[in-house]
Coordinates of N, CA and C and ligand atoms in Angstrom, one line a residue:
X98 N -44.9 147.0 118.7 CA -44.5 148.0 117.8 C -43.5 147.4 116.8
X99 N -42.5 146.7 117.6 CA -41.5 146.6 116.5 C -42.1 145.1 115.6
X100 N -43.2 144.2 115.9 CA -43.6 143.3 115.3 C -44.3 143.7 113.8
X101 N -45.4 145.0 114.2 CA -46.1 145.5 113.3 C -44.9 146.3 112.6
X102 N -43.6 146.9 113.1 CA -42.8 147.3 112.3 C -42.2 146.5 111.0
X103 N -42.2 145.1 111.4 CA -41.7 144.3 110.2 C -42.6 143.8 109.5
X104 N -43.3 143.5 110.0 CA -44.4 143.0 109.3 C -44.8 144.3 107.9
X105 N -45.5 145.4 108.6 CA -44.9 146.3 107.6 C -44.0 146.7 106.3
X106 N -42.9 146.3 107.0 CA -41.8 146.5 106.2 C -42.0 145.3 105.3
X107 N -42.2 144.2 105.5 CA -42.0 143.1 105.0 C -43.1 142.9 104.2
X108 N -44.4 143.6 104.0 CA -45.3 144.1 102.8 C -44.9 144.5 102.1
X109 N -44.4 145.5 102.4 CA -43.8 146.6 101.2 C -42.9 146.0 100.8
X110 N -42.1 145.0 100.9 CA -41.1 144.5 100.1 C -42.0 143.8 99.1
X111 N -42.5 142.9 99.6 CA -43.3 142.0 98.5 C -44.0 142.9 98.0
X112 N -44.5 143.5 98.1 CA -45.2 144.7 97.1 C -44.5 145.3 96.1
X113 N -43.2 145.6 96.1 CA -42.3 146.1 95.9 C -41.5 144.9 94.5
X114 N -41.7 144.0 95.1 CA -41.1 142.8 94.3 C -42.3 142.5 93.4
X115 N -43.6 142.4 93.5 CA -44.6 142.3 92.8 C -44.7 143.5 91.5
X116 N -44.4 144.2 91.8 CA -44.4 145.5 91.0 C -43.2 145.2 90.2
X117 N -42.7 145.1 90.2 CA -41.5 144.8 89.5 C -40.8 143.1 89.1
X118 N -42.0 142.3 89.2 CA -41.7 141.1 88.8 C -40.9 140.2 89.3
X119 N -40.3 140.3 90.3 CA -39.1 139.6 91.2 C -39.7 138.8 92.4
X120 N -38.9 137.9 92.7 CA -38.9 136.7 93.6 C -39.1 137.7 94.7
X121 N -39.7 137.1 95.8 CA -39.2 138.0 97.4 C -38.0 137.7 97.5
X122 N -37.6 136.1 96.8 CA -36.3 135.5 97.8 C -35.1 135.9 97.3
X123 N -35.3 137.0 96.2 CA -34.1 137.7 95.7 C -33.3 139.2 96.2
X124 N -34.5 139.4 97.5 CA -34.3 141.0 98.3 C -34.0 140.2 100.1
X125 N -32.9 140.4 100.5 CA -32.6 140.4 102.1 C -32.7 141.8 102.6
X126 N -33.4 141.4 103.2 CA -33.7 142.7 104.6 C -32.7 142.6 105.6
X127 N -31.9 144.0 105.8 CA -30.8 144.0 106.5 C -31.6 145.2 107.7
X128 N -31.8 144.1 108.6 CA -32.1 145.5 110.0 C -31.0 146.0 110.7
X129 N -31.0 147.5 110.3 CA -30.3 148.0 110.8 C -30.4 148.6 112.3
X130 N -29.7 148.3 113.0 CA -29.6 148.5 114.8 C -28.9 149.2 115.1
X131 N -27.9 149.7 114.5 CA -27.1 151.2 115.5 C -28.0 151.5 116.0
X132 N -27.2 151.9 117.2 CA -27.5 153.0 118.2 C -28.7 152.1 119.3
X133 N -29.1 151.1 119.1 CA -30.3 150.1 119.2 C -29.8 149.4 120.3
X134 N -29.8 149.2 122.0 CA -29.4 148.7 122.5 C -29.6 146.5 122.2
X135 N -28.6 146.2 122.8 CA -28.8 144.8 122.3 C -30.4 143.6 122.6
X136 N -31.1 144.1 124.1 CA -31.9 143.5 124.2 C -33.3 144.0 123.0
X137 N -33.0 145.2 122.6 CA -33.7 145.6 121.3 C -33.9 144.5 120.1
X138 N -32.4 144.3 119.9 CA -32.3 143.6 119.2 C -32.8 142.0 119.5
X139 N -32.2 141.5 120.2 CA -33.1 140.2 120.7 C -34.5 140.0 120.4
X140 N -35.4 141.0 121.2 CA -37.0 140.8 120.4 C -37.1 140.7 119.1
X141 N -36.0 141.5 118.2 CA -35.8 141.4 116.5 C -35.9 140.1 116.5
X142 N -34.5 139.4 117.3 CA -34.1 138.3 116.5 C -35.0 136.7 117.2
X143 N -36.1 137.2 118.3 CA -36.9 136.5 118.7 C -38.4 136.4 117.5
X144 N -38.1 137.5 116.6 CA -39.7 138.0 115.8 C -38.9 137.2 114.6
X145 N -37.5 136.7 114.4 CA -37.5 135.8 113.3 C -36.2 136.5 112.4
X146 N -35.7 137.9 112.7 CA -34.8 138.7 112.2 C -33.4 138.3 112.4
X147 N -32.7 137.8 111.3 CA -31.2 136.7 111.6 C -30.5 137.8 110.9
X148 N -30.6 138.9 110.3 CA -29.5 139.7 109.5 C -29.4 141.1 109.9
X149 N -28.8 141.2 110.8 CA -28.4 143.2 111.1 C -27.1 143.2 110.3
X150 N -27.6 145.1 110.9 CA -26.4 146.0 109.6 C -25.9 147.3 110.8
X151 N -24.8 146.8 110.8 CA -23.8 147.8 111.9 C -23.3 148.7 111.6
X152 N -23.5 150.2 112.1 CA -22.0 150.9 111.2 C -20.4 151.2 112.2
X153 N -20.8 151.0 113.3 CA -19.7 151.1 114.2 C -19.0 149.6 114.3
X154 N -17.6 149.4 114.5 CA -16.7 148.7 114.8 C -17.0 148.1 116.2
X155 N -17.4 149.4 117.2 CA -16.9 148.9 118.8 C -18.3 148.2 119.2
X156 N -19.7 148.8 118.4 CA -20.8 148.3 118.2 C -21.4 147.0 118.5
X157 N -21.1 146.5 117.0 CA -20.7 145.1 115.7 C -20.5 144.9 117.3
X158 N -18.7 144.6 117.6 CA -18.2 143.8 118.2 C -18.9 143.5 119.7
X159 N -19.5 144.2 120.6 CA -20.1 144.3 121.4 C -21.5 143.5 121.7
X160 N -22.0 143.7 120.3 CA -23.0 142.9 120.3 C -23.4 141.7 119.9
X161 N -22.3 141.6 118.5 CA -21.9 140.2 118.5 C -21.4 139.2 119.7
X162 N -20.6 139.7 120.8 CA -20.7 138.8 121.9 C -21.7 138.7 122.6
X163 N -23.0 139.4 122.8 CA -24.0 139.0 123.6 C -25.0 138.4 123.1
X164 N -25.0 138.2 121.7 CA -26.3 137.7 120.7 C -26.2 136.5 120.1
X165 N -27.2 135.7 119.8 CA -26.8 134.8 119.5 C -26.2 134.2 118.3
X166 N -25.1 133.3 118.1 CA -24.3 132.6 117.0 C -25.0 132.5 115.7
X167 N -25.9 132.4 115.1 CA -26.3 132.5 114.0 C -27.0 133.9 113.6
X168 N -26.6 134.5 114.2 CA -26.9 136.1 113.3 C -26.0 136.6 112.3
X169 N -26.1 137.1 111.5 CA -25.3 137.9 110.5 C -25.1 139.2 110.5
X170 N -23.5 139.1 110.8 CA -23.8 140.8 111.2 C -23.3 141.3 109.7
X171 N -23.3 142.2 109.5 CA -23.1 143.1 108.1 C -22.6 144.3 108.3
X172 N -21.5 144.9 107.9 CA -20.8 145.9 108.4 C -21.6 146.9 107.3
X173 N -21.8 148.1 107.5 CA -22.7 149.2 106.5 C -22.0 150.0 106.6
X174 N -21.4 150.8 107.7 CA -20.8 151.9 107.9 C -19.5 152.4 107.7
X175 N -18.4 154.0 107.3 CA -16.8 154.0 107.2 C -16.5 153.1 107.8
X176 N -15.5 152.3 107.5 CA -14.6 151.5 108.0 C -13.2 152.2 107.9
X177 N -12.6 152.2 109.6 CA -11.1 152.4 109.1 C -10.3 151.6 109.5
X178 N -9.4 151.8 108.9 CA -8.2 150.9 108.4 C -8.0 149.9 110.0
X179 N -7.1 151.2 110.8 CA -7.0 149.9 112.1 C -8.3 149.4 113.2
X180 N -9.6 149.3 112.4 CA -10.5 148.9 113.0 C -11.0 147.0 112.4
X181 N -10.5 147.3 110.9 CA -10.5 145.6 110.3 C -10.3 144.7 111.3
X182 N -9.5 144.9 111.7 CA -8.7 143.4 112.6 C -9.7 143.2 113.4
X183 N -10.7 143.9 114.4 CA -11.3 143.3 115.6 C -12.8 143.3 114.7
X184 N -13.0 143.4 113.9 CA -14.4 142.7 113.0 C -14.7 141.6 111.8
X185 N -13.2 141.3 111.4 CA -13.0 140.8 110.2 C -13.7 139.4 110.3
X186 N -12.9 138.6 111.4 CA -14.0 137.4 111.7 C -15.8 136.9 112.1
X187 N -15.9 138.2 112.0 CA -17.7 138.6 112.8 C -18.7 138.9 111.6
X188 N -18.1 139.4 110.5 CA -19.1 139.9 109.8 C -19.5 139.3 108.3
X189 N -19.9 138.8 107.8 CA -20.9 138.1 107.0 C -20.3 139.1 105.9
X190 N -20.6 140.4 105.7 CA -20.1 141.3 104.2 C -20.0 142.5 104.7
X191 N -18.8 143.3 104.4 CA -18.9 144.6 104.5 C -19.1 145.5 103.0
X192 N -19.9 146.3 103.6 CA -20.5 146.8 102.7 C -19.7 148.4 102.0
X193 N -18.9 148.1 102.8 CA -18.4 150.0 102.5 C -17.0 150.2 102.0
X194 N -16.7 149.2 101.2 CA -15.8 149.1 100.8 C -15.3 150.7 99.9
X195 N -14.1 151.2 100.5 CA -14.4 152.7 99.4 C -12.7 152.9 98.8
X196 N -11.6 152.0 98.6 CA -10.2 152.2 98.7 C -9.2 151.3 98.4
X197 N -8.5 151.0 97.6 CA -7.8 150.4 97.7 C -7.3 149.9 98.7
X198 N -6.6 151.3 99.7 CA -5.7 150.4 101.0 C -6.8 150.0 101.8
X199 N -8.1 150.4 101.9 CA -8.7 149.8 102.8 C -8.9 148.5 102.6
X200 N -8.9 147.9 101.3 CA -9.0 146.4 100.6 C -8.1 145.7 100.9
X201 N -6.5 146.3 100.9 CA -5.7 146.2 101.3 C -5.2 145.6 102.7
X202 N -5.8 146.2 103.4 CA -6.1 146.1 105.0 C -6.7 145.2 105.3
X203 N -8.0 144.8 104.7 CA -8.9 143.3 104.6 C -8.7 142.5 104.1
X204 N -7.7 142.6 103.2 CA -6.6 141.1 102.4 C -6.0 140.8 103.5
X205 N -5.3 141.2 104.5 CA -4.3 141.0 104.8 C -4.6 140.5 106.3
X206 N -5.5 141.5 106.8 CA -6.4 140.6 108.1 C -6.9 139.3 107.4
X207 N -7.7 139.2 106.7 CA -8.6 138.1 106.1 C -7.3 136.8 105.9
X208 N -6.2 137.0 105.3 CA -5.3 136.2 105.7 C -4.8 135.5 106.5
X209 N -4.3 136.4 107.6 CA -4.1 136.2 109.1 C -4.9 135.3 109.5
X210 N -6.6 135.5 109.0 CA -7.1 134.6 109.9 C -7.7 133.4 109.0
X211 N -7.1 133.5 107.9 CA -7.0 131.9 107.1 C -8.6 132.1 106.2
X212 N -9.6 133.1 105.8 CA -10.5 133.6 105.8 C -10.5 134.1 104.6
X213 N -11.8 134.1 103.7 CA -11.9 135.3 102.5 C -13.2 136.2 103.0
X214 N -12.9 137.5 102.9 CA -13.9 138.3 103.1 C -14.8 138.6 102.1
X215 N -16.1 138.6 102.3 CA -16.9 139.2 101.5 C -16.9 140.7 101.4
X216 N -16.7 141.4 100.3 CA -16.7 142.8 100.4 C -18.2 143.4 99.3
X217 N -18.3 144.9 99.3 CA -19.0 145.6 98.4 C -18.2 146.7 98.2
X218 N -18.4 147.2 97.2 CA -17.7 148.7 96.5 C -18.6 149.4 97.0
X219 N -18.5 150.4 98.4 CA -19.6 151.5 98.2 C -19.1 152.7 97.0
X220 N -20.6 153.3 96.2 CA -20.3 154.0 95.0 C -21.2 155.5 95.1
X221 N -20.4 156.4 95.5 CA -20.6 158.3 95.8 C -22.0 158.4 93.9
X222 N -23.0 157.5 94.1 CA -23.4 158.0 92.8 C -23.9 159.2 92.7
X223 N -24.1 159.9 93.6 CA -24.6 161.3 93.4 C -23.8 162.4 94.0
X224 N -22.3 161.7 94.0 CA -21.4 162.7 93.8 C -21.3 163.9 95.1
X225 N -22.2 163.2 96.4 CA -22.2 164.0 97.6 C -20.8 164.2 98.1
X226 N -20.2 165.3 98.6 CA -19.3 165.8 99.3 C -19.3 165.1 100.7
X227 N -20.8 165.1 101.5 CA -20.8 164.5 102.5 C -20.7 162.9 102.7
X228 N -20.3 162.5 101.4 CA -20.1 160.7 101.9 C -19.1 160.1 101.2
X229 N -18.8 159.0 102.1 CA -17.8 158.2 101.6 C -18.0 157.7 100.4
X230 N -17.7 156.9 99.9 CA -17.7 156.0 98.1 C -16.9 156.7 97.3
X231 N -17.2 155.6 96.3 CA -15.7 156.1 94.8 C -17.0 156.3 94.1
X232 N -16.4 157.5 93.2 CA -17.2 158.0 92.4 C -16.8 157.2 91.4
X233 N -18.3 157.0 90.2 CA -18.4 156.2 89.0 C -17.1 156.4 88.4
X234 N -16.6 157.3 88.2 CA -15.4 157.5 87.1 C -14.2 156.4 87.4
X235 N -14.2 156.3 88.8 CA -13.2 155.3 89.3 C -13.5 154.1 89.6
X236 N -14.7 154.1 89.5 CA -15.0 152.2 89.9 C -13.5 151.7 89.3
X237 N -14.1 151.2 88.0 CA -12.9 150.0 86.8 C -11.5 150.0 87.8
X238 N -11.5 151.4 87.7 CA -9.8 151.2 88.5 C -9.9 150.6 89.8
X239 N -10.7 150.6 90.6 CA -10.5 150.1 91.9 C -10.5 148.8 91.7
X240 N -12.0 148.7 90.5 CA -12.4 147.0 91.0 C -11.2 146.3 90.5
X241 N -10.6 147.3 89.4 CA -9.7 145.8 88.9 C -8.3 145.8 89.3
X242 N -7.6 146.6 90.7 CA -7.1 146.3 91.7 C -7.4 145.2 92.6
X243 N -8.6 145.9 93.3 CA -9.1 144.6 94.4 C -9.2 143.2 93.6
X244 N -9.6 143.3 92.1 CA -9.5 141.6 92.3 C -9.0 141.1 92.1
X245 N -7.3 141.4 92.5 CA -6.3 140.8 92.0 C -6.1 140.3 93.9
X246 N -6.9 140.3 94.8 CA -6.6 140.0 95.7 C -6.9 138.5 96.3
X247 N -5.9 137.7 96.5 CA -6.9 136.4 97.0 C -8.0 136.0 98.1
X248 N -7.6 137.1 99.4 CA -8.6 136.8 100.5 C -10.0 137.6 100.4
X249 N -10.0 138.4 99.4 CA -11.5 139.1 99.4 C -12.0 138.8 98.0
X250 N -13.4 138.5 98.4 CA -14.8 138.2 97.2 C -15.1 139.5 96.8
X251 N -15.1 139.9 95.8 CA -15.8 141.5 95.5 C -17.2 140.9 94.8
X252 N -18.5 141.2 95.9 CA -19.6 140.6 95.6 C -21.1 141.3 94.4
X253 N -20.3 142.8 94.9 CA -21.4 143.9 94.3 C -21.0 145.0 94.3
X254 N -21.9 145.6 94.5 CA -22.0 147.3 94.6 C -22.8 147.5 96.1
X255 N -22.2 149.1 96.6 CA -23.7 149.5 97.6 C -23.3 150.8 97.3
X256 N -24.6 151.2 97.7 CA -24.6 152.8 97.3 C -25.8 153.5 98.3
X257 N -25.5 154.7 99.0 CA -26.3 155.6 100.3 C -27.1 156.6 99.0
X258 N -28.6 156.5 99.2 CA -28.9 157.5 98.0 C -28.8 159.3 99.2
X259 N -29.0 159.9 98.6 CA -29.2 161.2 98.9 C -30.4 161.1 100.1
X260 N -30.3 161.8 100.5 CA -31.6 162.2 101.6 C -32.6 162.9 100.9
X261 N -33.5 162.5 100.5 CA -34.8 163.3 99.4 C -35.9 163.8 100.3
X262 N -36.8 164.3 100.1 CA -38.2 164.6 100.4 C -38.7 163.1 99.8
X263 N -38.8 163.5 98.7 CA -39.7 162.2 97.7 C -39.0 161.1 97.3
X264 N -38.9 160.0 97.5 CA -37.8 159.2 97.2 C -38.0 158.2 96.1
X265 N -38.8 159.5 95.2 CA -39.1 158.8 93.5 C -37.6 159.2 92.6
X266 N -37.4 160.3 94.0 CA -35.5 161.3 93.0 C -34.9 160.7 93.0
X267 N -34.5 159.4 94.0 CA -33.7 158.4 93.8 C -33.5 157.2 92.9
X268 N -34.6 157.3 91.8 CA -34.8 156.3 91.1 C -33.5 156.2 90.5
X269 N -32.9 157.3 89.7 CA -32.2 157.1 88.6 C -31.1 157.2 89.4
X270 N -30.4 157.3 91.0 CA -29.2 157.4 91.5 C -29.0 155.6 91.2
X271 N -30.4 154.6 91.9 CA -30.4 153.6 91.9 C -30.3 152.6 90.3
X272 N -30.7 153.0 89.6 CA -30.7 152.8 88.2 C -29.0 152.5 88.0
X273 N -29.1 154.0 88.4 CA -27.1 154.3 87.6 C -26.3 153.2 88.5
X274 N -26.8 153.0 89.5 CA -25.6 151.4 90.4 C -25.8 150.2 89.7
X275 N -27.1 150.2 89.0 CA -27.2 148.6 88.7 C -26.6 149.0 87.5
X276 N -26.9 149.8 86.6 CA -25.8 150.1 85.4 C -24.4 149.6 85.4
X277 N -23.9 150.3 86.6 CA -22.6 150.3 87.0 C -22.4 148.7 86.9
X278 N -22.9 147.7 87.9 CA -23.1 146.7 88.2 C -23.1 145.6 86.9
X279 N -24.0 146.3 86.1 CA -24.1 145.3 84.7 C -23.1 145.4 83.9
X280 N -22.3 146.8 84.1 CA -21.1 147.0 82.8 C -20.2 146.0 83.4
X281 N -19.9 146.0 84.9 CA -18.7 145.4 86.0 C -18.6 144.0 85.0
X282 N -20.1 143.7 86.0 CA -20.1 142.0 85.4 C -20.2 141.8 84.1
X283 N -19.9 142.4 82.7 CA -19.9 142.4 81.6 C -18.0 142.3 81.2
X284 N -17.6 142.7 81.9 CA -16.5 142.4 81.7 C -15.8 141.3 82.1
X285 N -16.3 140.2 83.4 CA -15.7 139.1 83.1 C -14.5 139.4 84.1
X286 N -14.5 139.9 85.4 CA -13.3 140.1 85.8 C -13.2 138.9 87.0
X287 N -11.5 137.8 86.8 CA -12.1 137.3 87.7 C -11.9 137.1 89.1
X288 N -12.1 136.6 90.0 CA -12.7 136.8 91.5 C -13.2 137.5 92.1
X289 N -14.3 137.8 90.8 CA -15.2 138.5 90.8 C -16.7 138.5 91.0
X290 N -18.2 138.6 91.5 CA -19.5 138.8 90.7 C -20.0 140.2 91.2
X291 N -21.4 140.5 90.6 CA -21.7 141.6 90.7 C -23.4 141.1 91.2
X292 N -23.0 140.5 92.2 CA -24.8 139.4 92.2 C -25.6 140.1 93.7
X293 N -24.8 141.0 93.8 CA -25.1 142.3 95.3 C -25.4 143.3 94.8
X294 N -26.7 144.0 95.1 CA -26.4 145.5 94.8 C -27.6 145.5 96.6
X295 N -26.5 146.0 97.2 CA -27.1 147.0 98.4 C -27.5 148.4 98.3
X296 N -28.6 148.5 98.1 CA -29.7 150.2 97.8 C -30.7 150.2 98.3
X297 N -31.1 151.2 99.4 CA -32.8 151.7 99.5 C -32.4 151.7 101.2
X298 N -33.0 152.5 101.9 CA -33.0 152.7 103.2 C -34.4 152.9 103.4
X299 N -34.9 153.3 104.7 CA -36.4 153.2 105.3 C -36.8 154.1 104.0
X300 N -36.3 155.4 103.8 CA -37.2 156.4 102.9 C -37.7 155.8 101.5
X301 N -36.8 155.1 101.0 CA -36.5 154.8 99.5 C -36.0 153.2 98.8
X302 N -36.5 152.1 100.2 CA -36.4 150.7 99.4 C -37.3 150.3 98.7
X303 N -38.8 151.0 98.3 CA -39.4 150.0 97.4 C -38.9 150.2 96.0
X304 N -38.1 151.7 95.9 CA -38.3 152.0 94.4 C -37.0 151.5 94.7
X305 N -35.9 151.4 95.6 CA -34.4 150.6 95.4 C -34.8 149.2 94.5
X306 N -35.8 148.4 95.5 CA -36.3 146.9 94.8 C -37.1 147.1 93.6
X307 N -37.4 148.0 93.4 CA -38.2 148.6 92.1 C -36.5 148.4 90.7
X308 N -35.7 149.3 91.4 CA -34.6 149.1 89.9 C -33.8 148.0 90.8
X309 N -34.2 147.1 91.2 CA -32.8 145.9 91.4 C -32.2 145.5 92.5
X310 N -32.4 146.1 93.4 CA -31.8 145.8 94.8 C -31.8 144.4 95.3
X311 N -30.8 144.0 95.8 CA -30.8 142.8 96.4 C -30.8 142.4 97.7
X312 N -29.9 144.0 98.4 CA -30.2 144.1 99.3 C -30.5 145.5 99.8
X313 N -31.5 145.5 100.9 CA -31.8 146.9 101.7 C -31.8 147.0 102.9
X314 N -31.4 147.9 103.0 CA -31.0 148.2 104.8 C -31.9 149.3 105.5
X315 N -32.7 148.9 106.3 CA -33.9 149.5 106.7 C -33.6 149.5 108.3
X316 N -33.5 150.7 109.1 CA -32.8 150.9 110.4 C -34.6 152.1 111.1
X317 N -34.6 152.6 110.4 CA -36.0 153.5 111.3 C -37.7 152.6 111.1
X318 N -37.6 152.3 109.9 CA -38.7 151.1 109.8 C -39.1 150.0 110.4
X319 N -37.8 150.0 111.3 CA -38.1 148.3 111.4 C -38.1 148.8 113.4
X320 N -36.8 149.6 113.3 CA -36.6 150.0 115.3 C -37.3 151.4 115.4
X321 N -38.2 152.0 113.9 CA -38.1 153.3 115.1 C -37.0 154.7 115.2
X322 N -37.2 156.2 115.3 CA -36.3 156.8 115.4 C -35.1 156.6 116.7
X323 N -33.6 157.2 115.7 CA -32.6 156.8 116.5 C -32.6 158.0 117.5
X324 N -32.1 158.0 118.6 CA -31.8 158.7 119.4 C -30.1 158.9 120.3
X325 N -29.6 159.9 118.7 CA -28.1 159.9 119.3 C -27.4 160.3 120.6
X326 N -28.4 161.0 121.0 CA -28.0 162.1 122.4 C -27.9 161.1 123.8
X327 N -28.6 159.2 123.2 CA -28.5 158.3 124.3 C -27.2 157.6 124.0
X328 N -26.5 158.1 123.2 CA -25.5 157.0 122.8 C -24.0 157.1 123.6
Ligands
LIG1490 C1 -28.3 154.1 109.2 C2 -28.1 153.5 107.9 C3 -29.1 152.9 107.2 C4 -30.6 152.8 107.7 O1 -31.2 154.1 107.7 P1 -32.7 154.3 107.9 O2 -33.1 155.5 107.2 O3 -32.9 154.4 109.4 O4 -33.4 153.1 107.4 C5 -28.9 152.3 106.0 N1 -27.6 152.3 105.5 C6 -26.6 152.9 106.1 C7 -25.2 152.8 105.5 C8 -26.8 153.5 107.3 O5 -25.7 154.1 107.9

């Protein structure tokens, strides 16, 4: 199941990339495993899968100790403040970056442990009430806080689209990030790039890699529905 799951998935990328003129080797597939007990993951990372995408803290950290040293874990999920410290060394990029002091908080761990963090701006582009990110109006101001910071990279953008029926409605949420993304890097800010945009989930990554994605985070495609009520 979970073989033909990637395999799968990993058509549709290249399909995805063919349609729109791009390299495969310009899209990472981030398997996402919450909730996924860790021998789950193993068979992933036995079928050739080196990049998960975590949204819990106690998770990440749990299963980073039982997997093996070259995996990449990728933090996806809110991050709060006094949770930095026991993930900051473990994770390859976090992706949810939504705050100054949360940046704040990652400078200063990322210090401590002699380390620059890779970060992402997550970006509210459709303006939902139910999720984290800075809305477009405030990007500029954030970003051009955070990059006055020495221990963190600000690498890109990521952005959660809406939950659609059709996930052709997310074209233009995905459009508007890379937008976002092109004005950033047009300005030249530095300790800075904008060479990440994380967009597209199981419903909606071909048309994410359709407007630009570089990265996508695909968690039911690849494991399968979650089942929170085992958690
Ligand atoms: C759970 C999650 C995903 C994956 O969702 P699927 O629809 O299962 O692919 C992607 N991104 C974030 C931030 C998530 O929390």
């Amino acid at each position: 199941m979970l073989k033909e799951n990637l395999e799968q998935v990993e058509a549709r990328i290249q399909q995805a990339c063919d349609r729109a003129g791009r390299d495969r080797s310009e899209v990472t597939l981030i398997a996402v495993s919450k909730t996924k007990p860790a021998d789950i993951l193993r068979d992933a990372y036995d079928l050739g899968v080196r990049v998960f995408g975590e949204n819990k803290v106690q998770e990440l950290v749990d299963k980073y100790g039982v997997l093996p040293d070259d995996i990449r874990w990728h933090m996806i999920g809110h991050l709060q403040r006094n949770k930095v410290k026991y993930m900051i060394d473990k994770t390859e990029l976090i992706h949810s970056v939504d705050s100054v002091r949360l940046a704040e908080t990652i400078e200063k761990e990322a210090e401590k442990h002699n380390i620059t963090a890779n970060i992402l701006i997550e970006v509210n582009v459709a303006r939902e009430e139910s999720k984290f990110g800075v809305i477009p109006e405030e990007l500029d101001e954030i970003v051009e806080k955070i990059a006055g910071f020495s221990h963190l990279n600000v690498k890109g953008l990521m952005t959660i689209a809406p939950n659609v029926e059709n996930p052709e409605e997310n074209r233009a949420v995905f459009a508007r990030l890379r937008k976002l993304s092109v004005d950033i890097a047009n300005k030249n800010v530095d300790n800075m790039n904008m060479s990440i945009l994380s967009m597209g989930m199981t419903n909606d990554y071909e048309i994410a890699i359709e407007e630009g994605a570089t990265m996508v985070r695909v968690g039911t495609g690849i494991f399968g529905e979650r089942n929170y009520a085992q958690v």
